[in-house]
């Protein structure tokens, strides 16, 4: 017997001996549930927001956090929690996601939504829906009750209706504020490209949530009305799995808000999760890299991210992002970019 084979045998023996020795299992802490939400990113500045507006947005964020936390606190699933958190924002006219959604150029509303369950990477999405009151419920129904991942246009509304979801007339989504934004944009057009005229508020506005539940499952959800005066039929990143929404257990969950055309081209949500999975980056670093790619192409916006251990990060390259988080340890909301240490 050679020295080499003796060494291998000895090592194998040691290995088997080690295997045979009973080892006390390390106590594994149950994951703490954690939920993060966003209500859109953009040029959101303290100096242009009244205290009343700030209080109203904060109340809207807290309502969404409370709805999601109620699910998680009772041991519910991350996917139920992100859905529960998104619904109040879809119903709140401050946010561009349902009632109060922006108008398309033709004076209608077309809504997009998606949801993903990190347990099995099951997903559902709807694009261009005009009649279902809560698009996130339609996306969830696609995931749970169809063999498909995405429905678009009238077929998506028909599917939602057949699922027994609450349907509304398209004017349900109208608000004076959004009508004025459409009128201002169309009146100032004078042959110029709309892209150059839209304010951030007219370009951005999406809601979303990411969560980890107490079983360690991840999920993400995103809904939007898109951008003011968008062309009929335009679809942004919000309903696209891998662009605005992604969730994979043990890796990360992402919901994005920003200029959809750029987020689609970068595949922001999947890029972030792939960097976490294959490059071993933190969700914050991976998100900064993906948003850097968005910026290189000329886009901006932000993401909320959570990793498989429940660490949350908010990353955005705009001056503000409506955002918040809640866990068993407490909750917080924020709107403006916090000055970095050392800033004047
Ligand atoms: N991020 C929303 C949109 O571009 O439609």
Coordinates of C-alpha atoms and ligand atoms in Angstrom, one line a residue:
X1 CA 0.0 0.0 0.0
X2 CA 1.4 3.4 -1.0
X3 CA 1.8 6.3 1.4
X4 CA -0.8 8.2 -0.6
X5 CA -3.4 5.5 -0.3
X6 CA -2.6 5.1 3.4
X7 CA -3.1 8.8 3.8
X8 CA -6.5 8.6 2.0
X9 CA -7.6 5.7 4.2
X10 CA -6.5 7.5 7.3
X11 CA -8.4 10.6 6.3
X12 CA -11.4 8.5 5.3
X13 CA -11.3 6.8 8.7
X14 CA -11.1 10.1 10.5
X15 CA -14.0 11.4 8.4
X16 CA -16.1 8.3 9.2
X17 CA -15.2 8.6 12.8
X18 CA -16.2 12.2 12.8
X19 CA -19.5 11.2 11.1
X20 CA -20.1 8.5 13.7
X21 CA -19.6 10.9 16.7
X22 CA -22.9 12.4 17.7
X23 CA -22.8 16.1 17.3
X24 CA -25.2 18.4 19.0
X25 CA -27.0 20.3 16.3
X26 CA -26.4 24.1 16.4
X27 CA -29.6 25.8 17.6
X28 CA -31.1 27.5 14.5
X29 CA -32.8 30.7 15.3
X30 CA -36.3 31.0 13.7
X31 CA -36.1 33.7 11.0
X32 CA -37.6 37.0 12.1
X33 CA -40.4 38.2 9.7
X34 CA -39.6 41.4 8.0
X35 CA -41.5 43.5 5.4
X36 CA -40.4 46.5 3.3
X37 CA -42.5 48.6 1.0
X38 CA -42.1 51.5 -1.4
X39 CA -44.6 54.0 -2.9
X40 CA -42.5 55.2 -5.8
X41 CA -39.2 57.1 -6.3
X42 CA -38.4 60.4 -7.9
X43 CA -37.6 64.1 -7.2
X44 CA -39.3 64.1 -3.9
X45 CA -37.9 67.0 -1.9
X46 CA -38.6 68.2 1.6
X47 CA -38.7 71.8 0.5
X48 CA -41.5 71.2 -2.0
X49 CA -43.7 69.1 0.2
X50 CA -46.0 70.6 2.8
X51 CA -46.2 69.1 6.3
X52 CA -49.8 67.9 5.5
X53 CA -48.6 66.1 2.4
X54 CA -45.8 64.5 4.2
X55 CA -48.1 63.4 7.0
X56 CA -50.6 61.9 4.4
X57 CA -47.9 59.9 2.6
X58 CA -46.5 58.7 5.9
X59 CA -50.0 57.6 7.0
X60 CA -50.4 55.8 3.7
X61 CA -47.1 54.0 4.1
X62 CA -48.0 53.0 7.7
X63 CA -51.4 51.7 6.6
X64 CA -49.6 49.4 4.1
X65 CA -47.0 48.3 6.6
X66 CA -49.7 47.5 9.2
X67 CA -51.7 45.4 6.6
X68 CA -48.6 43.3 5.7
X69 CA -47.4 43.0 9.3
X70 CA -50.8 41.7 10.4
X71 CA -50.3 38.7 8.1
X72 CA -46.7 38.0 9.1
X73 CA -47.3 38.5 12.8
X74 CA -49.9 35.7 12.7
X75 CA -47.5 33.3 11.0
X76 CA -48.9 34.0 7.5
X77 CA -46.8 33.7 4.3
X78 CA -44.6 36.3 2.7
X79 CA -46.6 36.1 -0.5
X80 CA -49.9 36.9 1.4
X81 CA -48.1 39.7 3.2
X82 CA -46.8 41.5 0.1
X83 CA -50.2 41.2 -1.4
X84 CA -51.8 42.6 1.8
X85 CA -49.3 45.5 1.9
X86 CA -49.9 46.5 -1.8
X87 CA -53.7 46.6 -1.6
X88 CA -54.0 49.7 0.6
X89 CA -51.5 51.6 -1.6
X90 CA -53.6 50.5 -4.7
X91 CA -56.7 52.0 -2.9
X92 CA -54.9 55.2 -1.8
X93 CA -55.0 58.0 -4.4
X94 CA -51.7 59.4 -3.3
X95 CA -50.0 56.4 -5.0
X96 CA -49.9 55.6 -8.7
X97 CA -51.2 52.0 -8.6
X98 CA -55.0 51.8 -8.6
X99 CA -57.5 54.5 -7.5
X100 CA -55.5 57.6 -8.4
X101 CA -53.4 56.0 -11.1
X102 CA -52.0 58.3 -13.8
X103 CA -53.8 58.7 -17.2
X104 CA -52.6 57.3 -20.5
X105 CA -52.5 59.8 -23.4
X106 CA -56.0 58.7 -24.5
X107 CA -57.5 59.6 -21.1
X108 CA -57.9 56.0 -19.8
X109 CA -56.0 54.1 -17.1
X110 CA -54.0 50.9 -17.9
X111 CA -52.5 49.1 -14.8
X112 CA -49.7 46.6 -14.5
X113 CA -48.9 44.3 -11.6
X114 CA -46.9 41.2 -10.7
X115 CA -46.3 39.0 -7.7
X116 CA -43.7 36.2 -7.1
X117 CA -43.4 33.5 -4.4
X118 CA -39.8 32.7 -3.5
X119 CA -40.7 29.2 -2.3
X120 CA -41.0 27.8 -5.8
X121 CA -40.5 30.9 -7.9
X122 CA -44.1 30.7 -9.0
X123 CA -45.3 34.0 -10.4
X124 CA -48.3 35.8 -11.8
X125 CA -48.7 39.1 -13.7
X126 CA -51.2 41.3 -15.5
X127 CA -50.5 44.1 -17.9
X128 CA -52.8 46.8 -19.2
X129 CA -55.7 45.9 -17.1
X130 CA -58.5 48.6 -17.1
X131 CA -61.3 47.1 -15.0
X132 CA -60.0 45.1 -12.1
X133 CA -60.1 47.2 -8.9
X134 CA -56.9 45.7 -7.4
X135 CA -54.4 44.6 -10.0
X136 CA -52.3 42.7 -7.5
X137 CA -55.2 40.4 -6.8
X138 CA -55.5 39.7 -10.5
X139 CA -51.7 38.9 -10.6
X140 CA -52.1 36.6 -7.6
X141 CA -55.1 34.8 -9.3
X142 CA -53.0 34.3 -12.4
X143 CA -50.3 32.7 -10.2
X144 CA -52.6 30.6 -8.2
X145 CA -55.4 29.7 -10.6
X146 CA -54.0 29.5 -14.1
X147 CA -51.3 27.5 -15.9
X148 CA -49.8 30.8 -17.1
X149 CA -47.6 33.5 -15.7
X150 CA -48.9 36.6 -17.4
X151 CA -52.2 37.9 -18.9
X152 CA -52.5 41.2 -20.8
X153 CA -55.2 43.5 -22.0
X154 CA -58.9 42.6 -22.1
X155 CA -58.2 38.9 -21.6
X156 CA -56.5 39.8 -18.3
X157 CA -59.6 41.7 -17.1
X158 CA -61.9 38.9 -18.3
X159 CA -59.8 36.4 -16.3
X160 CA -60.0 38.6 -13.2
X161 CA -63.7 38.9 -13.6
X162 CA -64.1 35.1 -14.0
X163 CA -62.1 34.7 -10.8
X164 CA -64.7 36.7 -9.0
X165 CA -62.5 39.8 -8.3
X166 CA -64.1 43.2 -7.8
X167 CA -64.4 44.9 -11.1
X168 CA -64.9 48.7 -11.7
X169 CA -65.5 51.1 -14.6
X170 CA -62.2 52.6 -15.8
X171 CA -63.3 56.1 -14.5
X172 CA -63.1 54.7 -11.0
X173 CA -59.4 55.3 -11.2
X174 CA -59.8 59.0 -12.1
X175 CA -58.7 61.8 -9.8
X176 CA -58.5 65.6 -10.5
X177 CA -54.8 65.7 -9.6
X178 CA -53.9 63.1 -12.3
X179 CA -56.3 64.7 -14.8
X180 CA -54.5 68.0 -14.3
X181 CA -51.1 66.3 -14.8
X182 CA -52.3 64.8 -18.1
X183 CA -53.8 68.1 -19.3
X184 CA -50.6 70.0 -18.4
X185 CA -48.4 67.6 -20.3
X186 CA -50.5 67.5 -23.4
X187 CA -51.0 71.3 -23.5
X188 CA -47.3 71.9 -23.1
X189 CA -46.4 69.4 -25.8
X190 CA -46.2 71.6 -28.9
X191 CA -44.7 68.8 -30.9
X192 CA -41.9 68.1 -28.4
X193 CA -41.3 64.5 -27.2
X194 CA -43.3 63.8 -24.0
X195 CA -40.3 62.1 -22.4
X196 CA -38.6 65.5 -22.2
X197 CA -41.7 67.2 -20.6
X198 CA -42.7 64.7 -17.9
X199 CA -41.9 65.7 -14.3
X200 CA -40.7 62.8 -12.1
X201 CA -44.1 62.5 -10.6
X202 CA -45.6 61.9 -14.1
X203 CA -42.8 59.5 -15.0
X204 CA -42.5 57.5 -11.9
X205 CA -45.0 56.1 -9.4
X206 CA -45.2 52.5 -8.5
X207 CA -45.9 50.6 -5.3
X208 CA -44.3 47.4 -4.1
X209 CA -43.5 45.2 -1.2
X210 CA -40.9 42.5 -0.3
X211 CA -41.1 40.2 2.7
X212 CA -39.6 37.3 4.6
X213 CA -42.0 35.2 6.7
X214 CA -41.2 33.4 9.9
X215 CA -40.6 30.2 7.9
X216 CA -37.9 32.0 5.9
X217 CA -39.9 32.3 2.7
X218 CA -39.4 35.4 0.4
X219 CA -41.9 37.2 -1.8
X220 CA -42.2 40.3 -3.9
X221 CA -45.1 42.3 -5.4
X222 CA -45.3 45.4 -7.6
X223 CA -48.2 47.5 -9.1
X224 CA -48.3 50.7 -11.2
X225 CA -50.4 52.9 -13.4
X226 CA -47.3 53.5 -15.5
X227 CA -46.4 57.0 -16.7
X228 CA -48.6 60.0 -17.4
X229 CA -49.7 60.3 -21.1
X230 CA -48.1 56.9 -21.9
X231 CA -49.2 55.5 -25.3
X232 CA -52.1 53.1 -25.1
X233 CA -50.7 49.6 -24.9
X234 CA -47.4 50.7 -23.4
X235 CA -46.2 48.2 -20.7
X236 CA -43.6 49.1 -18.2
X237 CA -41.4 47.0 -16.0
X238 CA -43.9 46.4 -13.1
X239 CA -45.6 43.3 -14.6
X240 CA -42.3 41.8 -15.8
X241 CA -40.8 39.1 -13.6
X242 CA -37.1 39.8 -13.5
X243 CA -37.5 43.5 -14.3
X244 CA -39.4 45.0 -11.4
X245 CA -40.3 41.9 -9.4
X246 CA -38.3 38.8 -8.3
X247 CA -38.2 36.5 -5.4
X248 CA -36.1 33.3 -4.7
X249 CA -35.9 31.7 -1.3
X250 CA -32.5 31.9 0.3
X251 CA -31.4 34.5 -2.2
X252 CA -33.4 37.7 -2.4
X253 CA -36.6 39.5 -3.2
X254 CA -36.9 42.7 -5.1
X255 CA -39.6 45.3 -6.0
X256 CA -38.5 48.2 -8.2
X257 CA -39.8 51.7 -9.0
X258 CA -38.5 53.9 -11.7
X259 CA -38.4 54.5 -15.4
X260 CA -39.6 51.2 -16.7
X261 CA -38.0 51.2 -20.1
X262 CA -34.6 51.2 -18.5
X263 CA -35.5 48.7 -15.7
X264 CA -36.7 46.3 -18.4
X265 CA -33.5 46.6 -20.4
X266 CA -31.3 45.9 -17.4
X267 CA -33.5 43.2 -16.0
X268 CA -33.0 44.9 -12.7
X269 CA -34.7 42.5 -10.2
X270 CA -33.1 39.4 -11.7
X271 CA -29.7 41.0 -12.0
X272 CA -29.8 41.9 -8.3
X273 CA -30.8 38.3 -7.3
X274 CA -28.2 36.8 -9.6
X275 CA -25.4 38.9 -8.2
X276 CA -26.5 37.9 -4.7
X277 CA -26.6 34.2 -5.7
X278 CA -23.6 33.9 -7.9
X279 CA -21.3 36.7 -6.8
X280 CA -22.1 36.5 -3.1
X281 CA -22.8 40.2 -3.0
X282 CA -25.0 41.8 -0.4
X283 CA -28.4 42.8 -1.6
X284 CA -27.4 46.5 -1.1
X285 CA -24.3 46.2 -3.2
X286 CA -26.0 44.1 -5.9
X287 CA -28.8 46.7 -6.1
X288 CA -26.3 49.6 -6.4
X289 CA -24.6 47.8 -9.3
X290 CA -27.9 47.2 -11.1
X291 CA -29.1 50.8 -10.6
X292 CA -25.7 51.9 -11.8
X293 CA -26.4 50.1 -15.1
X294 CA -29.8 51.8 -15.2
X295 CA -28.1 55.2 -14.7
X296 CA -25.5 54.4 -17.4
X297 CA -28.4 53.9 -19.9
X298 CA -30.0 57.2 -18.7
X299 CA -32.7 55.9 -16.3
X300 CA -33.3 56.4 -12.6
X301 CA -35.5 55.0 -9.8
X302 CA -35.0 52.7 -6.9
X303 CA -35.5 49.2 -5.4
X304 CA -36.4 47.6 -2.1
X305 CA -34.5 44.4 -1.5
X306 CA -34.5 41.7 1.2
X307 CA -32.1 38.8 1.5
X308 CA -32.6 35.3 2.6
X309 CA -31.6 36.2 6.2
X310 CA -34.2 39.0 6.3
X311 CA -31.8 42.0 5.8
X312 CA -33.6 44.9 4.1
X313 CA -32.1 47.6 2.0
X314 CA -33.5 50.6 0.1
X315 CA -31.4 51.7 -2.8
X316 CA -32.4 54.6 -5.2
X317 CA -30.6 57.1 -7.4
X318 CA -33.4 59.7 -7.2
X319 CA -33.7 62.4 -4.5
X320 CA -36.4 60.5 -2.7
X321 CA -38.4 57.3 -2.4
X322 CA -41.6 56.7 -0.3
X323 CA -40.5 53.7 1.8
X324 CA -40.9 51.9 5.0
X325 CA -40.2 48.7 6.9
X326 CA -41.6 46.7 9.7
X327 CA -40.6 43.7 11.8
X328 CA -41.2 42.3 15.2
X329 CA -38.6 44.8 16.4
X330 CA -40.5 47.9 15.2
X331 CA -41.3 50.0 12.1
X332 CA -40.1 53.1 10.3
X333 CA -41.0 55.2 7.2
X334 CA -39.0 57.7 5.2
X335 CA -39.5 59.8 2.1
X336 CA -36.4 61.9 1.5
X337 CA -32.8 60.9 1.0
X338 CA -31.1 61.0 4.3
X339 CA -27.8 63.0 4.2
X340 CA -24.8 60.7 4.2
X341 CA -22.4 61.0 7.2
X342 CA -20.2 64.0 6.6
X343 CA -22.6 65.8 4.3
X344 CA -23.2 69.5 5.0
Ligands
LIG1 N1 -41.9 51.6 -13.2 C1 -43.2 51.8 -13.7 C2 -43.3 52.0 -15.1 O1 -42.3 52.4 -15.7 O2 -44.3 51.8 -15.6

